[in-house]
Coordinates of C-alpha atoms in Angstrom, one line a residue:
Chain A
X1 CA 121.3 66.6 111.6
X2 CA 121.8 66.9 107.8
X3 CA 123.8 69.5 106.5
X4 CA 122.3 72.3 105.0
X5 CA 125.5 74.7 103.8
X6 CA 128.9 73.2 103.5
X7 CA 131.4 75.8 102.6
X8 CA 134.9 74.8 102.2
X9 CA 138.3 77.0 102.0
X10 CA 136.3 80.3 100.6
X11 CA 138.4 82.9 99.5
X12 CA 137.5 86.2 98.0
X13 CA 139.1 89.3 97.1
X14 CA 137.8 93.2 95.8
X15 CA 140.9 94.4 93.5
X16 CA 143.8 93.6 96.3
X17 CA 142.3 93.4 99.6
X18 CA 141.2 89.6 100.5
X19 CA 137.4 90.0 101.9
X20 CA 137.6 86.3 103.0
X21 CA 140.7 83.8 103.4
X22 CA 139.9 80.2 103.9
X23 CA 136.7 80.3 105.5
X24 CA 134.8 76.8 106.0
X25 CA 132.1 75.9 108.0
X26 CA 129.0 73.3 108.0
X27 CA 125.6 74.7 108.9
X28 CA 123.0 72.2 109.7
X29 CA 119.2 72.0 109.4
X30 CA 117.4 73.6 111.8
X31 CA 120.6 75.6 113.0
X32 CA 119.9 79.7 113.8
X33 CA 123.3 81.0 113.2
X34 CA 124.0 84.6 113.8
X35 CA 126.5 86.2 111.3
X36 CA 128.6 89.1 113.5
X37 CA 131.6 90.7 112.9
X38 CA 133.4 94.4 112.3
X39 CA 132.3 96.3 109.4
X40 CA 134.0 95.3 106.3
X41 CA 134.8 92.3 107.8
X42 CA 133.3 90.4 104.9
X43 CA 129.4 89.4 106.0
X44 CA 127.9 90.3 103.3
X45 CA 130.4 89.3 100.8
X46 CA 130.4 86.0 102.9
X47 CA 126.3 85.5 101.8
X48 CA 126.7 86.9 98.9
X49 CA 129.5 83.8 97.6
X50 CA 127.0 81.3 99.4
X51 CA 124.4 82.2 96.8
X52 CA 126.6 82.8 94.1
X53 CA 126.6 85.8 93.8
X54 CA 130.0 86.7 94.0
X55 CA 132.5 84.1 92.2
X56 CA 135.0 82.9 94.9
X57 CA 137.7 80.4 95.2
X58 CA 136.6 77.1 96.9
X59 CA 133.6 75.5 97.4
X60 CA 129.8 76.0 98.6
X61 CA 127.2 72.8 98.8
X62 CA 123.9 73.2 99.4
X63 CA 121.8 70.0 100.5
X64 CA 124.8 68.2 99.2
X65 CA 125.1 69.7 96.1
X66 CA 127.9 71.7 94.7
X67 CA 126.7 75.2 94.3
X68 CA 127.0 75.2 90.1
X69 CA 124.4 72.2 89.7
X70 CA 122.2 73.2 92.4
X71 CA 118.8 74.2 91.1
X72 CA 116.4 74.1 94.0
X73 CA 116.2 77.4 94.6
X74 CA 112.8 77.3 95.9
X75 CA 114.5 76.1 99.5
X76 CA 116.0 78.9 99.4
X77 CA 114.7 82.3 101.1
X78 CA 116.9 85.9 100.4
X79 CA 116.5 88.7 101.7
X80 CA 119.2 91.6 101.2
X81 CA 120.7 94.5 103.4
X82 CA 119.1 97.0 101.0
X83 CA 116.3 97.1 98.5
X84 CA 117.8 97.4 95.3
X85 CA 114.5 99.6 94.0
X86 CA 114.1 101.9 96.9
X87 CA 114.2 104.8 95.2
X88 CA 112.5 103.4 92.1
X89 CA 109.5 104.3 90.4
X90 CA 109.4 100.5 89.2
X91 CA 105.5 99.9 88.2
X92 CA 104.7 97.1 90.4
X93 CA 102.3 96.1 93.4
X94 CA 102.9 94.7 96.9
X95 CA 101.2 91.2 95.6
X96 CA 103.3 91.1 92.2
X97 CA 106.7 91.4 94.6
X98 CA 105.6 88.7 97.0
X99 CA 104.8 86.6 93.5
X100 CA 108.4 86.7 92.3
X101 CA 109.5 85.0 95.1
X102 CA 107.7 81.1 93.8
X103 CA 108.8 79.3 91.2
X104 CA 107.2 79.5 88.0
X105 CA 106.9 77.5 84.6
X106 CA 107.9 78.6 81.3
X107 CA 104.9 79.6 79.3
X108 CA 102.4 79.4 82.2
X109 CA 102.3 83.5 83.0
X110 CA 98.9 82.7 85.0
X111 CA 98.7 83.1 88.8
X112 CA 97.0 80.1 90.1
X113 CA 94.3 79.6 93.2
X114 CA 97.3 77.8 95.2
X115 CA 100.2 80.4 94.3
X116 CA 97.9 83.7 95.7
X117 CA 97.0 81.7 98.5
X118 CA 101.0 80.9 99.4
X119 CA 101.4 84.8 98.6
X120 CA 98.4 85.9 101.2
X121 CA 99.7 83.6 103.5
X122 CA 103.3 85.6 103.5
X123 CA 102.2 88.8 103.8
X124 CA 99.8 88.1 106.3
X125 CA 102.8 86.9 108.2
X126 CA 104.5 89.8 107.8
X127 CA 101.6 92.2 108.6
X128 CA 101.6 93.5 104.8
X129 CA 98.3 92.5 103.8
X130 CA 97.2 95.7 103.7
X131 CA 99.2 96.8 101.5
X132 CA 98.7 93.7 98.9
X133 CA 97.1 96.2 96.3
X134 CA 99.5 99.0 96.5
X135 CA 102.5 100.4 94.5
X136 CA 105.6 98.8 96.2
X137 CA 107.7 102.3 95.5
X138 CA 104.6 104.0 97.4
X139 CA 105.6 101.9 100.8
X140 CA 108.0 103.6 103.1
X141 CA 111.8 101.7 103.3
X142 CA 110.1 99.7 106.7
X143 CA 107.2 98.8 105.0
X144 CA 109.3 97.7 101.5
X145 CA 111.3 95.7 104.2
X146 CA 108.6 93.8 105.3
X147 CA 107.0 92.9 101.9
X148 CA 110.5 91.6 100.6
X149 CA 110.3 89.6 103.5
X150 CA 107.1 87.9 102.7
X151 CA 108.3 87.3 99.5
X152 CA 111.4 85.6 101.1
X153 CA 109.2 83.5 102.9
X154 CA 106.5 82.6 100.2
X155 CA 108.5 79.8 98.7
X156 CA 107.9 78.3 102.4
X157 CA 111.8 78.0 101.9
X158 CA 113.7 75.5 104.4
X159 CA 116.8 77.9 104.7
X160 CA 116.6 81.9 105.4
X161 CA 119.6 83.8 104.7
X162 CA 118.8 87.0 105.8
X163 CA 121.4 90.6 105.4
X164 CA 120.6 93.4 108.2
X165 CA 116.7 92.4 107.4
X166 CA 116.6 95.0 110.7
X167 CA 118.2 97.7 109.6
X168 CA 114.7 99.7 108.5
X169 CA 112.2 98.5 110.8
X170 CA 110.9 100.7 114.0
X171 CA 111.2 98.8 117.1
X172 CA 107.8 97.3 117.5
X173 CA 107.9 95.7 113.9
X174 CA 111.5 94.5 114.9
X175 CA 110.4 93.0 117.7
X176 CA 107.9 91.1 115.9
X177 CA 110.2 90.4 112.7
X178 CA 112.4 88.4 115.0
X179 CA 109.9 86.5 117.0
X180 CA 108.6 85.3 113.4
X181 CA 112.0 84.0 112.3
X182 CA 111.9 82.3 116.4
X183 CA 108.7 81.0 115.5
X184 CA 109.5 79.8 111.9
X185 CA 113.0 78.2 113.7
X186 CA 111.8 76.3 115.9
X187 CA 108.0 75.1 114.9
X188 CA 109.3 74.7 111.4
X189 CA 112.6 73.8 111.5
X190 CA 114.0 76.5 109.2
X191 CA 117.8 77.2 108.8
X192 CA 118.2 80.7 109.5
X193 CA 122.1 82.2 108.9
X194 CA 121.2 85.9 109.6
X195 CA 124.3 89.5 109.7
X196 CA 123.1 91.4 112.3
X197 CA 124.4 93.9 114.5
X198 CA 121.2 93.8 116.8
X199 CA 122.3 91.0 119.2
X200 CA 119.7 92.1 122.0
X201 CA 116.3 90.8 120.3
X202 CA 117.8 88.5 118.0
X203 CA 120.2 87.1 121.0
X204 CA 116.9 85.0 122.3
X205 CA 116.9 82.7 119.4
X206 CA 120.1 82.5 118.0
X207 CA 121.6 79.2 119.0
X208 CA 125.5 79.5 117.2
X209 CA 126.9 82.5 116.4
X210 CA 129.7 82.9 113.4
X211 CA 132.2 85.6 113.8
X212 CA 133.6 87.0 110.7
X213 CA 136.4 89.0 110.0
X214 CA 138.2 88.1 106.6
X215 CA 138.4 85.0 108.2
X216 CA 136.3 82.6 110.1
X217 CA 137.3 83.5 113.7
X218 CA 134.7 82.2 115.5
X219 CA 131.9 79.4 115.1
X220 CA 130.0 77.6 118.3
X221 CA 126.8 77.7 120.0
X222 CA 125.3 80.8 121.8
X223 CA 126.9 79.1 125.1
X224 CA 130.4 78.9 124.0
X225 CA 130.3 82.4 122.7
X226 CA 129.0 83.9 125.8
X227 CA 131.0 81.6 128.3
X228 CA 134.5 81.8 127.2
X229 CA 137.1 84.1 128.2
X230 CA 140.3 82.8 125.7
X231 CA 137.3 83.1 123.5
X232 CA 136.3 87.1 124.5
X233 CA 139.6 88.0 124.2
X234 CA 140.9 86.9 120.9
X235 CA 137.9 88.2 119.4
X236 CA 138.8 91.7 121.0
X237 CA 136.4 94.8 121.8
X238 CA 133.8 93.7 119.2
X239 CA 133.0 90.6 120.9
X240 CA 133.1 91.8 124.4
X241 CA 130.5 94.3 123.2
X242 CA 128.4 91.6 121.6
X243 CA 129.0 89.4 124.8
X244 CA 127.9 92.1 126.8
X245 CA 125.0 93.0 125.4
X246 CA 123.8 89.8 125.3
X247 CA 124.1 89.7 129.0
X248 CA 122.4 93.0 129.6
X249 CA 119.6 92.3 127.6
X250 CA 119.0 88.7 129.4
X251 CA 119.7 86.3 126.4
X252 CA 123.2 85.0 128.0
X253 CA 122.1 81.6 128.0
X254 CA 124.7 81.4 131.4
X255 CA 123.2 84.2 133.0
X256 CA 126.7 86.1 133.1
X257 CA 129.5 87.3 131.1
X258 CA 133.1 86.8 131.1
X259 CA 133.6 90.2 132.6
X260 CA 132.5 88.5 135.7
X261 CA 134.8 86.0 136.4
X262 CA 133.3 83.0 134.1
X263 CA 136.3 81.1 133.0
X264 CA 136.9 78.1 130.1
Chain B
X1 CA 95.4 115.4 52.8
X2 CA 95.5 112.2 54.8
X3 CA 94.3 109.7 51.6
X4 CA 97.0 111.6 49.3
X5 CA 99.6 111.2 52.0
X6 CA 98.9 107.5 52.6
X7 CA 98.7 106.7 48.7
X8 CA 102.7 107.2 48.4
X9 CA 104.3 104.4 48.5
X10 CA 107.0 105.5 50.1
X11 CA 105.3 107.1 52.9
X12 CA 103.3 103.5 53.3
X13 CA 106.4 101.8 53.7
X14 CA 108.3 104.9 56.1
X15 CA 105.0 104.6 58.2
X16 CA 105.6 100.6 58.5
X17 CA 109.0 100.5 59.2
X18 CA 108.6 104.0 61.4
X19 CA 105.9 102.3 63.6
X20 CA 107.6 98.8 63.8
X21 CA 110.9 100.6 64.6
X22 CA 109.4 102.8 67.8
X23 CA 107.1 100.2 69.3
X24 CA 110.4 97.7 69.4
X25 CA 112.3 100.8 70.8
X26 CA 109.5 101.5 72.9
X27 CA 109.2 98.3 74.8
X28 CA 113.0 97.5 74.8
X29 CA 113.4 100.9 76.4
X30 CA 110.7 100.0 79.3
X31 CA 113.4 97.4 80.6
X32 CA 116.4 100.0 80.1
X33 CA 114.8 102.8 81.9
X34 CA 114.4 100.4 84.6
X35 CA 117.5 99.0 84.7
X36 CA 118.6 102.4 84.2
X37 CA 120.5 102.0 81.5
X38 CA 118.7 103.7 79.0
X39 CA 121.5 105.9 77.5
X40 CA 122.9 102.5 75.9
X41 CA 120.8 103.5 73.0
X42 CA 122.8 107.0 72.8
X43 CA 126.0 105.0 73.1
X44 CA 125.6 102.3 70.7
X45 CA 123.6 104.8 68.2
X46 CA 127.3 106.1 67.8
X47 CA 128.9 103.0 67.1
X48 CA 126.5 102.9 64.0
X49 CA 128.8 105.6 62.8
X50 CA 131.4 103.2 62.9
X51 CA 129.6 100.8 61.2
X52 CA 128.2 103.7 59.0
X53 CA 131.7 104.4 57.8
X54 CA 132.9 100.7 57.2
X55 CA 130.5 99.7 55.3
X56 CA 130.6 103.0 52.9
X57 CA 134.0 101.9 53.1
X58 CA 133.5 97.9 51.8
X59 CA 130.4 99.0 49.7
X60 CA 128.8 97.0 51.9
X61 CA 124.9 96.9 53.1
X62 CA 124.8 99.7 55.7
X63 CA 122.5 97.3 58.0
X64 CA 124.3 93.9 57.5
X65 CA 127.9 95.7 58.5
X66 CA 126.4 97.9 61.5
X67 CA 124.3 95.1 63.3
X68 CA 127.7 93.3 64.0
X69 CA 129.8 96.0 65.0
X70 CA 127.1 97.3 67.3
X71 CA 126.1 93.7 68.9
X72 CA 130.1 93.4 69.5
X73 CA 130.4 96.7 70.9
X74 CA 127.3 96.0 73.1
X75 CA 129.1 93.0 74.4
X76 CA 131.9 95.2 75.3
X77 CA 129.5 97.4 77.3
X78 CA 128.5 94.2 79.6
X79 CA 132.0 93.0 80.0
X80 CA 133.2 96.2 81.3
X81 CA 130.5 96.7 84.2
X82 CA 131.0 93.1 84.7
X83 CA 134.5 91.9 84.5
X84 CA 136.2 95.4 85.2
X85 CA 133.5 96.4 87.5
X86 CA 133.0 99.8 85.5
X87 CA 129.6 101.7 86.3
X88 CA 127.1 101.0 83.3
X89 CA 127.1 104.5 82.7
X90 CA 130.9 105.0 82.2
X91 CA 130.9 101.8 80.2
X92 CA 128.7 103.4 77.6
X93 CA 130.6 106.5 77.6
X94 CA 133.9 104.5 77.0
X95 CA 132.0 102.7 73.9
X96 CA 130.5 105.2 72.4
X97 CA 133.5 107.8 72.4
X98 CA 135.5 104.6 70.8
X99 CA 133.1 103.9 68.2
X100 CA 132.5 107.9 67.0
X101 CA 136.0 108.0 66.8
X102 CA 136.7 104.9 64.8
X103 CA 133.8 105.8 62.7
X104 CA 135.9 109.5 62.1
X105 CA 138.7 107.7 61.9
X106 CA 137.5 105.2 58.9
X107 CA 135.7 107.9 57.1
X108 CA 139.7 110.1 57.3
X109 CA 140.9 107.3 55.9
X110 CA 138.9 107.0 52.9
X111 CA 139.2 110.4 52.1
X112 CA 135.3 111.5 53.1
X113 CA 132.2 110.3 51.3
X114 CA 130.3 111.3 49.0
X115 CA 127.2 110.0 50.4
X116 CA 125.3 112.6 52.3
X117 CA 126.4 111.6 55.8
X118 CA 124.2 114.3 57.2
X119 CA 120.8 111.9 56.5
X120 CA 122.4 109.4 58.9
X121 CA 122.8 111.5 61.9
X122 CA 119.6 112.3 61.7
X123 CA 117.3 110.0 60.2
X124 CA 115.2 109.7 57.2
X125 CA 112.1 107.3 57.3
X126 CA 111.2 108.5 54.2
X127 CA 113.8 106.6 52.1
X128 CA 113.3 103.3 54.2
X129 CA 113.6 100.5 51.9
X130 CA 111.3 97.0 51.7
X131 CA 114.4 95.1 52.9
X132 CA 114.2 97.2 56.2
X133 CA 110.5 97.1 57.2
X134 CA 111.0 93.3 56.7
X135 CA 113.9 93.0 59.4
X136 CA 112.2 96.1 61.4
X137 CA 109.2 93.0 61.2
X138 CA 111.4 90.1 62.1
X139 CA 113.0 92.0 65.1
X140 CA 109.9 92.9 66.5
X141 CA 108.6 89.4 66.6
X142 CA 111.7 88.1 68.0
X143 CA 111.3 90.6 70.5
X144 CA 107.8 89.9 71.5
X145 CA 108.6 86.5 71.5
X146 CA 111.1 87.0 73.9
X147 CA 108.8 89.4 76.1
X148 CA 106.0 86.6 76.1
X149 CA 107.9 83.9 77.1
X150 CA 110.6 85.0 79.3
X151 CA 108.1 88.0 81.0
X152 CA 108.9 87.2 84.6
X153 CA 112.2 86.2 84.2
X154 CA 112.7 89.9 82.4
X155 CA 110.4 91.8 85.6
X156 CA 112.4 90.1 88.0
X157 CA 116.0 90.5 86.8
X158 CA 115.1 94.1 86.2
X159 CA 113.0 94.4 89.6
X160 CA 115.8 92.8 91.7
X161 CA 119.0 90.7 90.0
X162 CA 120.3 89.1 93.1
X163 CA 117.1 88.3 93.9
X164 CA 116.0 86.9 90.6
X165 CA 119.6 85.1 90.4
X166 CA 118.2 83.3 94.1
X167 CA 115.1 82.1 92.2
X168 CA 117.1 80.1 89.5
X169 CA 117.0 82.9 86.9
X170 CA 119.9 83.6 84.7
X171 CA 120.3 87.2 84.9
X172 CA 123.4 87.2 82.7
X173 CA 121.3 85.5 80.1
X174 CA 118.5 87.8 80.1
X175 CA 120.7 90.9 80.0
X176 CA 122.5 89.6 77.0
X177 CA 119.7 88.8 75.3
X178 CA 118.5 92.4 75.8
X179 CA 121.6 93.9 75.0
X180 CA 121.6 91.9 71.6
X181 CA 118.1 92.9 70.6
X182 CA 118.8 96.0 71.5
X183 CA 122.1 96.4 69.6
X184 CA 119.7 95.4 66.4
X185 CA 116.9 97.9 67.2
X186 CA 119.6 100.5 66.9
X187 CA 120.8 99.6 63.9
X188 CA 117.3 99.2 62.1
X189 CA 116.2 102.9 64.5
X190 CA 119.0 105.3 62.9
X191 CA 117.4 104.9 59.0
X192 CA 114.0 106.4 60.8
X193 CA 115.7 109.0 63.2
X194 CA 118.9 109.5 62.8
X195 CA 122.2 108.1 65.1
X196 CA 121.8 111.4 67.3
X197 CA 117.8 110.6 67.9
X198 CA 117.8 107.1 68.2
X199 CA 118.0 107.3 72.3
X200 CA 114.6 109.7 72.3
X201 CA 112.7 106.7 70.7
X202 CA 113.9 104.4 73.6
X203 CA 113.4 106.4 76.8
X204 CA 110.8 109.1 75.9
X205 CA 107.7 106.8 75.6
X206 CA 108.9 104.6 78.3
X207 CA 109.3 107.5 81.0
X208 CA 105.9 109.0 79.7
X209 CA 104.1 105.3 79.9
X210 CA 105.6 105.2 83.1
X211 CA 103.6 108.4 84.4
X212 CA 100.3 107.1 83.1
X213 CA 100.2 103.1 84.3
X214 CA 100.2 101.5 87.2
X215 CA 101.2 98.0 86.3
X216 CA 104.2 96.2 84.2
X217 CA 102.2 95.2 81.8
X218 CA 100.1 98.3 81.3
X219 CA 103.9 100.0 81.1
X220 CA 104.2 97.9 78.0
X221 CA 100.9 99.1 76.1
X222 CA 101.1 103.1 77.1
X223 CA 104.5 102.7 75.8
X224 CA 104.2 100.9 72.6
X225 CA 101.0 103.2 72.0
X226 CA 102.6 106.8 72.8
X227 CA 105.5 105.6 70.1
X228 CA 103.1 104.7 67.3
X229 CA 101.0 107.9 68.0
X230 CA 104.5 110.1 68.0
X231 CA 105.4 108.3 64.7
X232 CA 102.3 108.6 63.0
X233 CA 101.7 112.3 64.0
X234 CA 105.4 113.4 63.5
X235 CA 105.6 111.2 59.9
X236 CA 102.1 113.2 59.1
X237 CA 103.2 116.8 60.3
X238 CA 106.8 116.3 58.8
X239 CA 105.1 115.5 55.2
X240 CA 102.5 118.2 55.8
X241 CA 105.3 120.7 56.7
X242 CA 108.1 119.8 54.9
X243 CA 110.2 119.5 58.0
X244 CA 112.9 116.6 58.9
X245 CA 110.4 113.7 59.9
X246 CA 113.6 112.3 62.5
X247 CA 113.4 115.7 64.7
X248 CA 109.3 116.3 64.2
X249 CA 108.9 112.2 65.4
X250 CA 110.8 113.3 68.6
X251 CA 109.2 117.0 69.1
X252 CA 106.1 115.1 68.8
X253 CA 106.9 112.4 71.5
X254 CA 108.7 115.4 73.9
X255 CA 104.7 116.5 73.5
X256 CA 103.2 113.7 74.3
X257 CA 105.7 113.1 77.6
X258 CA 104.6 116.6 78.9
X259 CA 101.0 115.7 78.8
X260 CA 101.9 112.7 80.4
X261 CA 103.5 114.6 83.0
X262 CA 100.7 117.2 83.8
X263 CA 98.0 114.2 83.6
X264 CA 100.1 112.8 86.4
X265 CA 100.3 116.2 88.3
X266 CA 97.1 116.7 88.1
X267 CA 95.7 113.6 89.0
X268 CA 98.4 112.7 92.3
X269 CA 96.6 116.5 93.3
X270 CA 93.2 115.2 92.8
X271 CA 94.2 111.9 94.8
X272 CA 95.8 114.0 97.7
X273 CA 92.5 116.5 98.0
X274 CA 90.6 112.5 98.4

């Protein structure tokens, strides 16, 4: 499989604490990695240095490319933790948000046949359509979620890099938020790096999980994660819960967790 | 009253350089109250005093001296919140307390001026030269060329930045850009209203279009419009009165935000009775 993300000795510090410390990893195409860890352990910062957000030492390649010439952003999908205009009276509809999210060409302010199709398409997939029309500051925080989702998606990006995308949604529209990124996984093939605390609906798809804190202390397939003792034990009570969870909610790809005797 | 009031030419060319002066205020503060930095205006309004007081200092054009030392000390706005990761608003506060107190300091120095410094806190679009309605002019289609051609790229970094920054959008460039333009607005604003007013021109149409449209670009045209309207009305009324056009500009936007406000009240009733 061709590799997607390719981030080499990152290291990133706020003032004087380090966030990160040499953290490298590949991610390939068509990989659904799950990004865990403590809080503060550096997730987000970890995503944000992948985009460029956040200037860090080392190195980040996407497709290949080193992270300063790459320019197709359109294979890219974002979706933050928080909406930065939740609370804003910012004068813009539901279809105008999902619009931002294409690429556009200089001088050509028009919105084509093709480009509302692509943005009806993305809200339909994230049960907005409804809402196409309306004010996005009149949308409740779950509903916002869901519409900065479809504009994530409208680019019909090849990588998802998705922050908490969770954190707002009741349980029925998590439940079907995460069976969409399933679906967009594996029919698609879209690379999905995803934080999440939520391990028991996402735990059905993810197929490597990445454990983070300040450094890269974990990176293997669901299996590995869930089977190993050594494994359970040097990632402390964090993991165990993660493990266990995983187990109780039936997406332990071994049917059992090392709490019950599973060993490496 | 109105064709004797229009035949001066002085009032032609404070009308002129009064209207191209709030609509470039008006549109530039529709991105800053967004972006929520909309008391930059207040900030760099009193580094003019800085560059007030230099150039009375050098004898040098008051516009030509200021429109530098505002543009750097907008630059030093940006490279505190972004380098030294200080909040926008306390970056402002940190410039603008520098440059009124250089711009005390300078004016110690020389001894005190003779020229009325009391016309430049607060404005006088009445003595507004040809020289200035000519750069008020070439600002504002700078500006609108900027608007036009970089419109999404200016909705999206001010909707979202990280986002925008995801799409291939320079958000650093954008804000720079704004910053500059802005920085030059406020220079060309304080002749009309006065350093302390300058601010009122940038955030009271833009909160007022705000309550009336629905859409960006509607934003844009209530803003622009309410600003010519307030200039018009207060240049008109200050004449008619003889009262300081600078404070009767403002009075008369303050107006025009409270009917926007009870227009808005009225109607989000009417909508919740439906």
């Amino acid at each position: 499989m061709p590799t997607v993300i390719e981030a080499s000795r990152l290291r990133f510090r706020y003032e004087r604490a380090w966030v990160l410390d040499n953290v490298s990893f590949k991610i390939e195409s068509g990989d659904y990695v799950g990004l865990i860890g403590p809080n503060g352990g550096g997730k987000t910062t970890l995503l944000k240095v992948l985009l460029g957000l956040e200037k860090a030492e080392g190195s980040v390649r996407w497709f290949g490319q080193e992270l300063g010439q790459f320019k197709d952003w359109q294979k890219i999908g974002y979706l933050a933790q928080k909406s930065p205009v939740a609370q804003s009276r910012f004068p813009i509809s539901v279809e105008e948000v999902v619009f931002m999210g294409l690429g556009f060409e200089r001088f050509h302010n028009r919105v084509s046949h093709t480009d509302l199709k692509k943005v009806y398409e993305a809200l339909s997939q994230t049960n907005t359509l409804a809402y196409a029309k309306r004010v996005f500051h009149d949308l409740s925080v779950g509903q916002q979620q869901r519409v900065l989702l479809a504009r994530a998606l409208v680019s019909q990006p090849e990588v998802l890099i998705l922050d908490e995308p969770s954190a707002a949604l009741d349980a029925s529209s998590r439940e079907d938020f995460f069976n969409l990124l399933g679906e967009l996984n594996s029919r698609r093939g879209v690379t999905i790096l995803l934080i999440t605390h939520d391990t028991g609906e996402v735990g059905k798809h993810i197929s490597k999980f990445m454990y983070v804190d300040k450094e890269l202390v974990f990176y293997g397939t669901k299996q590995e994660f869930c089977h190993s003792e050594k494994v359970a034990a040097k990632l402390g009570a964090f993991a165990q819960h993660t493990i266990d969870h995983l187990h109780n909610t039936g997406h332990c790809p071994l049917g059992h967790c090392p709490g019950e005797g599973v060993s490496d | 009253m109105i064709s004797e009031f229009l035949s001066y030419g002085f009032v032609q060319r404070g009308l002129l350089a009064g209207s191209l002066a709030a609509v470039i205020c008006a549109l530039l503060g529709v991105f800053l109250v967004l972006k929520r930095l909309s008391l930059i205006g207040d900030g760099l309004s009193h580094v003019c005093l800085t560059g007030v007081a230099a150039a009375l200092l050098m004898g040098a054009s008051l516009v030509y001296v200021s429109i530098p030392v505002v543009m750097a000390s907008s630059l030093g706005i940006l490279k505190l919140t972004e380098k030294f990761r200080i909040y926008g608003d306390a970056a402002i506060g940190i410039i603008s307390a520098a440059g009124l107190a250089v711009g005390l300091f300078i004016t110690s120095l020389a001894g005190g001026f003779n020229t009325d410094l009391f016309g430049y806190l607060f404005g006088s679009i009445l003595t507004v030269g040809m020289d200035e309605v000519i750069l008020c002019a070439v600002l504002l289609v700078i500006l609108l060329f900027f608007i036009i051609v970089f419109y999404r790229d200016l909705v999206s970094a001010s909707f979202d930045a990280p986002f925008a920054h995801t799409r291939g959008i320079n958000v650093r460039a954008v804000n720079l850009t704004l910053t500059l333009i802005t920085s030059a607005a406020v220079v060309l604003a304080f002749k009309v209203v006065g350093i302390f007013l300058i601010s009122a021109l940038l955030i009271i149409p833009p909160v007022a279009a705000l309550m009336l449209a629905r859409t960006f670009k509607q934003v844009l045209y209530w803003a622009a419009g309410l600003a010519l309207a307030a200039v018009w009305a207060g240049v008109y009324l200050s004449f008619v009165f003889d009262i300081p056009s600078g404070a009767t500009i403002i009075l008369v936007n303050l107006c025009l935000l409270a009917c926007a406000y009870v227009y808005n009240r009225l109607k989000n009733a009417y909508a919740c009775k439906e």
